XYZ file of C-alpha atoms in Angstrom:
517
model
C -4.835 -2.027 31.493
C -4.552 -6.008 33.141
C -5.386 -8.521 30.154
C -6.722 -11.117 32.503
C -9.050 -8.252 33.989
C -10.358 -7.417 30.401
C -11.050 -10.955 29.418
C -13.198 -11.475 32.569
C -15.579 -8.335 32.032
C -16.237 -9.097 28.480
C -17.000 -12.681 28.972
C -19.546 -10.862 31.586
C -22.360 -8.524 30.597
C -19.276 -6.251 30.200
C -19.309 -7.142 26.563
C -22.986 -5.845 25.632
C -21.521 -2.743 26.853
C -17.951 -2.263 25.328
C -20.630 -2.837 21.820
C -22.201 -0.252 22.612
C -19.214 2.024 23.517
C -17.430 1.102 20.451
C -20.554 1.638 18.370
C -21.149 4.961 19.559
C -17.304 5.678 18.797
C -17.156 3.925 15.354
C -20.520 4.872 13.816
C -19.907 8.354 13.109
C -17.124 7.696 11.261
C -18.056 4.688 9.580
C -21.557 4.368 9.788
C -23.932 2.190 11.658
C -24.584 -0.609 9.665
C -20.992 -0.757 8.861
C -19.696 -0.401 12.412
C -22.270 -3.206 13.459
C -20.760 -5.200 10.957
C -17.205 -4.456 11.645
C -18.072 -5.394 15.706
C -19.574 -8.752 14.552
C -16.564 -9.604 12.580
C -14.852 -9.298 15.125
C -16.768 -11.501 17.242
C -16.931 -14.135 14.371
C -12.658 -14.170 14.653
C -12.453 -14.202 17.967
C -14.630 -17.201 18.457
C -13.328 -18.697 15.051
C -9.009 -18.260 16.393
C -10.106 -19.237 20.081
C -8.629 -15.420 21.177
C -10.472 -13.112 24.097
C -12.595 -11.094 21.775
C -11.149 -8.224 24.035
C -7.722 -9.096 21.800
C -9.467 -8.864 18.459
C -11.268 -5.419 19.443
C -8.164 -3.851 20.684
C -5.994 -4.303 17.627
C -8.869 -2.889 15.305
C -7.212 -0.359 13.268
C -10.255 1.400 12.825
C -10.540 2.018 16.627
C -6.849 3.243 16.482
C -8.007 5.620 13.950
C -10.492 7.627 16.280
C -8.798 7.048 19.744
C -5.847 7.449 21.649
C -4.496 4.327 23.559
C -5.812 5.505 26.727
C -8.991 6.171 25.135
C -8.932 2.516 23.566
C -7.753 0.852 27.087
C -11.457 3.132 28.682
C -13.108 1.713 25.677
C -12.702 -2.081 26.232
C -13.001 -2.278 30.023
C -15.938 -1.637 31.366
C -15.213 -0.978 34.958
C -13.448 2.187 33.702
C -17.005 3.746 32.216
C -17.384 5.633 35.635
C -15.980 9.023 36.771
C -12.897 10.355 35.684
C -12.470 7.577 33.084
C -16.457 7.690 31.328
C -15.946 11.380 30.981
C -12.328 10.882 29.050
C -14.140 8.998 26.401
C -17.251 11.391 26.727
C -14.860 14.219 26.144
C -13.400 12.306 23.141
C -16.650 11.621 21.902
C -18.339 15.411 22.104
C -14.391 16.691 20.783
C -14.906 14.700 17.693
C -18.526 15.730 17.070
C -21.278 14.060 14.969
C -20.650 13.714 12.328
C -17.226 12.447 12.896
C -14.200 12.975 10.879
C -15.029 10.384 7.562
C -13.736 9.186 5.071
C -14.625 12.488 2.489
C -13.376 14.410 4.616
C -10.092 12.626 4.827
C -9.925 13.657 0.969
C -11.168 17.205 1.438
C -9.909 19.604 -1.504
C -7.157 22.461 -0.834
C -8.537 25.938 0.289
C -8.750 26.934 -3.117
C -12.277 27.602 -3.803
C -11.972 26.836 -7.408
C -10.263 23.103 -6.179
C -13.531 23.047 -3.547
C -15.916 23.490 -6.707
C -14.083 20.590 -8.323
C -14.609 18.082 -5.556
C -18.358 18.839 -5.629
C -18.713 17.844 -9.324
C -17.616 14.730 -9.231
C -20.395 12.734 -10.598
C -20.533 8.747 -10.743
C -18.542 5.606 -11.408
C -17.729 4.551 -14.894
C -18.343 1.400 -16.633
C -15.487 -0.422 -17.555
C -15.647 -3.358 -20.516
C -15.268 -7.114 -19.883
C -11.828 -7.895 -20.686
C -9.770 -10.864 -19.875
C -8.479 -10.069 -16.265
C -5.438 -12.210 -14.817
C -4.882 -13.079 -10.852
C -8.584 -12.478 -9.712
C -10.134 -14.019 -7.048
C -12.380 -16.711 -7.338
C -15.405 -15.092 -5.171
C -17.500 -17.733 -4.167
C -20.889 -16.206 -3.445
C -21.675 -13.747 -6.082
C -24.262 -11.866 -4.243
C -22.052 -11.029 -1.635
C -19.843 -9.648 -4.102
C -22.585 -7.640 -5.884
C -23.630 -6.338 -2.175
C -19.784 -5.185 -1.521
C -18.997 -3.597 -4.681
C -22.590 -1.754 -4.763
C -21.004 -0.417 -1.100
C -17.807 0.719 -2.671
C -19.521 2.517 -5.377
C -21.321 4.453 -2.427
C -18.380 5.342 -0.202
C -16.255 8.290 -0.605
C -12.977 8.365 -2.291
C -10.083 7.437 -0.134
C -7.831 10.238 -1.926
C -8.243 13.628 -4.114
C -8.378 13.857 -7.734
C -6.228 17.105 -6.397
C -3.572 15.362 -5.003
C -3.408 12.971 -7.366
C -2.462 15.860 -10.041
C 0.068 17.209 -7.696
C 1.955 13.986 -7.213
C 1.733 13.506 -10.817
C 3.301 17.083 -11.215
C 5.920 15.684 -8.911
C 6.897 12.643 -11.311
C 6.974 14.991 -14.116
C 9.856 16.731 -12.322
C 11.625 13.142 -11.657
C 11.211 12.406 -15.595
C 12.849 15.726 -16.268
C 15.518 14.243 -14.489
C 14.993 17.053 -11.813
C 13.786 15.149 -8.832
C 13.852 11.863 -7.479
C 10.840 9.091 -6.414
C 11.457 6.925 -3.181
C 8.448 4.529 -2.705
C 8.773 1.806 -0.520
C 6.370 -0.095 2.108
C 5.128 -3.353 2.998
C 5.004 -6.174 0.608
C 1.627 -6.969 1.793
C -0.441 -5.039 4.319
C -2.328 -6.402 6.790
C -5.709 -5.434 8.739
C -3.835 -6.646 11.989
C -0.860 -4.642 11.746
C -2.232 -1.169 10.464
C -1.382 -0.207 13.724
C -0.540 3.411 14.525
C 3.143 2.912 15.952
C 4.125 0.341 12.755
C 2.734 3.044 10.190
C 4.595 6.090 11.825
C 7.587 3.431 11.794
C 7.583 3.480 7.769
C 6.982 6.909 7.847
C 9.719 8.017 9.615
C 11.964 5.420 8.088
C 10.940 6.776 4.949
C 11.461 9.799 5.436
C 14.834 9.218 6.980
C 15.746 7.633 3.512
C 14.750 10.375 1.179
C 16.671 12.751 3.575
C 19.778 11.138 3.081
C 19.331 10.974 -0.580
C 18.535 14.632 -1.299
C 21.277 15.270 0.734
C 23.479 13.689 -1.545
C 21.844 13.850 -5.333
C 21.222 18.157 -4.199
C 17.578 16.945 -5.919
C 13.994 17.043 -4.069
C 12.174 13.782 -3.376
C 9.051 12.689 -3.497
C 8.108 9.660 -0.909
C 5.588 7.748 -2.203
C 4.404 4.485 0.649
C 3.180 1.236 -0.513
C 0.707 1.645 2.012
C -2.996 2.444 2.647
C -3.944 0.109 -0.095
C -2.139 -2.784 -0.744
C -3.165 -5.469 0.281
C -4.161 -7.799 -2.364
C -1.081 -9.700 -3.831
C -0.460 -11.969 -7.509
C 0.311 -15.431 -6.910
C 2.668 -17.694 -9.299
C -0.280 -20.903 -8.204
C -3.780 -20.584 -7.884
C -3.336 -22.950 -4.518
C -0.803 -24.300 -1.572
C -0.172 -27.888 -0.132
C 1.031 -29.069 3.258
C 1.375 -32.312 3.654
C -1.696 -33.988 2.415
C -4.081 -30.498 2.502
C -4.243 -28.311 -0.436
C -5.908 -24.992 -0.385
C -6.261 -21.801 -2.459
C -3.328 -19.847 -2.337
C -3.337 -16.381 0.513
C -3.851 -13.579 -2.456
C -3.743 -11.158 0.703
C -6.096 -9.769 3.302
C -7.942 -7.901 0.547
C -9.311 -11.099 -0.383
C -8.726 -14.086 2.156
C -7.041 -14.834 5.398
C -3.365 -15.952 6.040
C -4.343 -18.566 8.338
C -4.105 -22.049 6.442
C -7.515 -23.464 7.066
C -10.388 -23.705 4.591
C -12.502 -21.103 5.542
C -9.731 -18.475 6.000
C -8.595 -19.103 2.770
C -11.974 -18.984 0.667
C -12.288 -15.603 -0.935
C -14.717 -13.114 1.527
C -16.048 -10.115 -0.428
C -16.654 -8.477 2.859
C -12.599 -7.372 2.941
C -13.236 -4.771 0.181
C -15.153 -2.955 2.236
C -13.071 -3.452 5.438
C -9.854 -2.733 3.115
C -11.862 0.624 2.290
C -12.177 1.458 6.274
C -8.380 0.616 7.200
C -6.760 2.135 4.361
C -9.003 5.553 5.593
C -7.912 5.259 8.797
C -4.498 5.165 7.794
C -4.486 7.644 5.420
C -5.583 9.764 8.159
C -2.472 8.885 10.396
C -0.284 9.529 7.616
C -1.673 12.794 6.683
C -1.334 13.621 10.284
C 2.234 12.531 10.733
C 3.053 14.622 7.227
C 1.464 17.503 8.891
C 3.513 17.402 11.521
C 6.685 17.437 9.727
C 5.030 19.949 7.494
C 6.211 17.203 4.580
C 4.685 15.621 1.357
C 3.443 12.364 0.774
C 1.528 10.147 -0.964
C -0.017 6.488 -1.432
C 0.342 3.741 -3.658
C -0.203 -0.065 -4.205
C -1.101 -2.140 -6.755
C -3.805 -2.161 -9.289
C -5.067 -5.891 -8.435
C -8.284 -7.166 -7.853
C -10.647 -5.031 -10.202
C -13.696 -5.675 -7.902
C -12.175 -3.436 -5.650
C -10.295 -0.602 -8.199
C -13.572 -0.008 -10.505
C -15.664 0.778 -8.053
C -13.689 3.380 -6.420
C -13.401 5.489 -9.474
C -15.212 8.385 -10.400
C -15.564 10.339 -13.027
C -15.257 14.113 -12.650
C -14.971 16.820 -15.718
C -11.593 16.346 -16.018
C -11.785 12.240 -16.592
C -11.878 9.429 -14.539
C -9.579 9.252 -11.592
C -8.873 5.930 -9.165
C -9.669 7.131 -5.877
C -8.037 4.199 -3.968
C -4.527 5.432 -3.839
C -2.629 8.081 -5.416
C 0.219 6.206 -7.759
C -1.429 2.819 -9.238
C 0.713 0.287 -10.417
C 0.139 -2.611 -12.956
C 2.136 -5.690 -11.944
C 4.904 -7.944 -14.509
C 1.832 -10.508 -13.899
C -0.743 -8.210 -15.232
C 0.291 -6.456 -17.660
C -0.848 -7.788 -20.806
C -1.325 -5.042 -23.599
C -5.084 -6.166 -24.517
C -6.011 -7.262 -20.722
C -8.916 -5.621 -18.192
C -5.764 -4.259 -16.466
C -4.114 -2.134 -18.475
C -7.598 -1.036 -20.382
C -8.156 0.529 -16.365
C -4.592 1.919 -16.440
C -5.135 3.858 -19.940
C -8.696 5.349 -18.612
C -7.527 7.381 -15.381
C -5.944 10.244 -14.840
C -3.707 9.225 -11.860
C -0.097 8.689 -12.550
C 0.558 5.361 -13.470
C 3.973 2.955 -13.077
C 4.310 -0.634 -14.542
C 6.496 -3.253 -13.445
C 8.752 -4.478 -16.157
C 10.722 -8.077 -15.325
C 13.613 -10.009 -16.933
C 11.251 -11.102 -19.849
C 10.119 -7.480 -21.215
C 11.091 -7.219 -24.975
C 11.965 -3.757 -26.137
C 8.579 -3.985 -28.584
C 6.369 -5.016 -25.824
C 7.982 -1.981 -23.660
C 7.267 0.420 -26.902
C 3.821 -1.029 -27.214
C 2.620 -0.214 -23.370
C 4.083 3.205 -23.953
C 1.589 3.648 -26.742
C -0.944 2.245 -24.751
C -0.762 4.038 -21.478
C 0.868 7.393 -22.627
C 0.197 8.492 -26.117
C 1.023 12.084 -25.163
C 4.200 11.296 -23.716
C 3.345 13.536 -20.965
C 6.087 13.799 -18.108
C 4.414 12.733 -14.991
C 1.901 10.284 -16.514
C 3.836 6.905 -16.799
C 6.907 5.509 -14.160
C 8.263 2.592 -15.016
C 9.682 0.177 -12.929
C 12.320 -1.880 -13.791
C 12.837 -5.704 -11.675
C 15.027 -7.553 -13.628
C 17.338 -9.100 -11.169
C 21.203 -8.162 -10.422
C 21.945 -11.390 -12.823
C 19.726 -9.267 -15.973
C 19.621 -6.071 -15.572
C 22.848 -5.255 -17.475
C 21.721 -7.207 -20.386
C 18.216 -6.695 -20.728
C 17.446 -3.008 -19.468
C 19.898 -1.130 -22.035
C 17.934 -2.265 -25.006
C 13.994 -1.538 -23.561
C 15.390 2.046 -22.207
C 17.027 2.703 -25.911
C 14.464 1.775 -27.771
C 11.571 4.119 -25.671
C 13.968 6.756 -26.000
C 13.638 6.475 -29.365
C 10.093 6.376 -29.124
C 10.422 9.807 -27.354
C 9.326 8.645 -23.807
C 9.097 11.058 -21.115
C 9.203 8.545 -18.083
C 10.280 8.428 -14.760
C 12.623 5.396 -14.772
C 12.195 3.516 -11.403
C 14.300 1.056 -10.073
C 12.704 -2.491 -7.463
C 15.611 -4.668 -6.744
C 13.718 -6.727 -4.244
C 11.528 -8.830 -6.602
C 14.236 -10.400 -9.116
C 16.326 -11.350 -5.943
C 14.498 -13.680 -4.156
C 16.085 -17.189 -2.878
C 15.356 -19.963 -0.797
C 16.948 -20.152 2.443
C 18.310 -23.857 3.751
C 15.294 -23.887 5.873
C 12.626 -23.216 2.968
C 11.508 -19.321 3.731
C 11.590 -16.955 0.678
C 14.850 -14.050 1.802
C 16.756 -11.597 -0.110
C 20.190 -10.795 -0.184
C 21.138 -7.057 0.676
C 24.521 -7.225 -1.388
C 22.069 -8.502 -4.648
C 19.631 -6.063 -3.843
C 22.312 -3.476 -4.016
C 24.598 -5.042 -7.129
C 20.828 -4.627 -9.362
C 20.978 -0.876 -7.966
C 24.124 -0.225 -9.086
C 24.043 -1.912 -12.899
C 20.743 -0.323 -13.407
C 22.821 3.085 -12.578
C 25.532 2.031 -15.348
C 22.671 1.229 -17.477
C 20.958 4.595 -17.077
C 24.615 6.665 -17.459
C 25.763 4.673 -20.880
C 21.967 5.854 -21.929
C 22.244 9.153 -20.864
C 19.140 8.794 -19.003
C 17.904 9.888 -15.741
C 17.928 6.710 -12.785
C 14.610 8.415 -10.941
C 14.457 6.237 -7.818
C 14.309 3.384 -6.137
C 11.013 1.428 -5.544
C 11.221 -0.925 -2.112
C 9.669 -3.606 0.255
C 10.454 -2.623 3.577
C 9.191 -1.719 6.930
C 10.296 0.455 9.759
C 10.538 -2.648 12.227
C 13.544 -4.856 13.189
C 12.212 -7.630 11.205
C 14.779 -10.557 10.545
C 13.570 -11.399 6.768
C 16.232 -10.157 4.326
C 19.901 -11.059 4.644
C 22.933 -8.736 5.334
C 23.301 -5.084 6.315
C 25.434 -3.077 9.002
C 23.892 -5.124 11.805
C 24.304 -8.358 9.246
C 21.158 -10.598 9.269
C 22.437 -14.514 8.589
C 20.292 -17.577 7.896
C 20.256 -18.196 11.169
C 18.493 -15.246 12.038
C 16.019 -15.726 10.136
C 13.301 -17.284 12.181
C 13.410 -14.860 14.989
C 11.045 -12.190 13.059
C 10.054 -13.556 10.174
C 6.610 -11.679 9.845
C 6.153 -11.082 6.244
C 2.662 -11.961 4.913
C 4.098 -12.729 1.383
C 7.765 -11.643 0.336
C 10.377 -10.377 3.034
C 11.440 -6.632 3.822
C 14.423 -4.654 4.239
C 14.007 -3.835 7.917
C 15.099 -0.227 9.384
C 18.485 -0.463 8.989
C 18.825 -1.883 6.076
C 16.643 0.647 4.316
C 19.213 2.859 5.707
C 22.165 1.167 4.294
C 20.505 1.109 1.494
C 19.999 4.624 1.705
C 23.542 5.334 2.207
C 24.798 3.523 -0.606
C 21.943 4.851 -2.912
C 23.459 8.784 -2.187
C 27.078 7.079 -3.190
C 25.516 6.607 -6.573
C 23.767 9.464 -6.594
C 26.565 12.238 -5.627
C 28.839 9.988 -8.450
C 26.122 10.283 -10.984
C 25.929 14.198 -10.369
C 29.707 14.205 -10.713
C 29.383 12.249 -14.080
C 26.693 14.824 -15.418
C 28.965 17.560 -15.086
């Protein structure tokens, strides 16, 4: 489609036609009110950013989740709403039927009648106690927040409890030393980047990595994406200063915008409901990709913003499940034993993970084990160590030995990213692949020494050819960083570097298997 022609159409009466057509497509999926709000938000964004409305609309992930690229082109060009093109759109709408695919259907239970009955028995949203909660947004409009939370409480879950149980069973196999976990994806997802091609690129990269590692280790690999919910980030400082201007720090698209303006950086509760919609679309695409390859794929994110997590939790006869994702983790900055985040994780039946940094003491780790996995159930708790190449060999042994003595039956996972962030000469954050691999090697050494199973890795990556981390077969240098430094927060491995890591990991697991014999 000719962009100039599209903009001209939208500048005239075509914008009304486009809005009507988009509403017709999106309303069955999202509901009339949500579809209308989405289009209003797009119009506001176009005005604020000085961009043509058509450009903003063309990048709506919700739209791409409903339509093929050809259908999107027709929808955004009113001059083509006649003849064959109009019929194409009509057929698309008719093919999808009314009501259209909804988030409820995205999490439809298995065909087993017993499981279907279980889904029908989902009851209500639990109440959570008021506890200290770190890293929460300072929402400026209580009324808008209450409305967003109420909408999430009414919304269907993004995942199904049976899916969470299935992943928990896979992680139990990891904890027993009979499988591996590969967890990866964006540092911080953005709404704008939730495009089918980018989502598929990440899916394919993770799939290739899993195949490489599984072949070398002779173990099955459970693949879990940092995706369909990784929209919030903890930050070390509440504000950011550029020149003489100080604004709230960017906390992820779930909370505020990345642009350095007062309007964008103001926390906006409507982003909570948009995150739910975009996550539903992303999940639909992932399930399509997984079905095509006859493989399993699960989602995960940091359970950070409790105004999002709490209302998406549902009570079942088996107990509460967080239906925002399959696996949720509690980060290094929010893992206070008596805080709201650990309390939330302790209550839900999902498999859960906790990040452990270089300051973690054996006593702290043991206290978290008692709080989150008192029954010592394999599959319940995953411990993700993020200690840095310089500290992992010194800090990790004491933690592993203490928890082993406490009867822990956890999945031990290495996050080699967060402890190895450095600043490049131009001031941007980066990571060296060499440091990342060194931490993984040190982590392996510790588990071999302690007689525990190195259960897998947790990495920030993308299937795109970005230039954010240094090194790799197709070496990225500091001079290359500006070429495609696209992350919304921390630097990610690109596709080539991710595969480099997988090959190194395959060598380590091959040697590990030989040592076990």
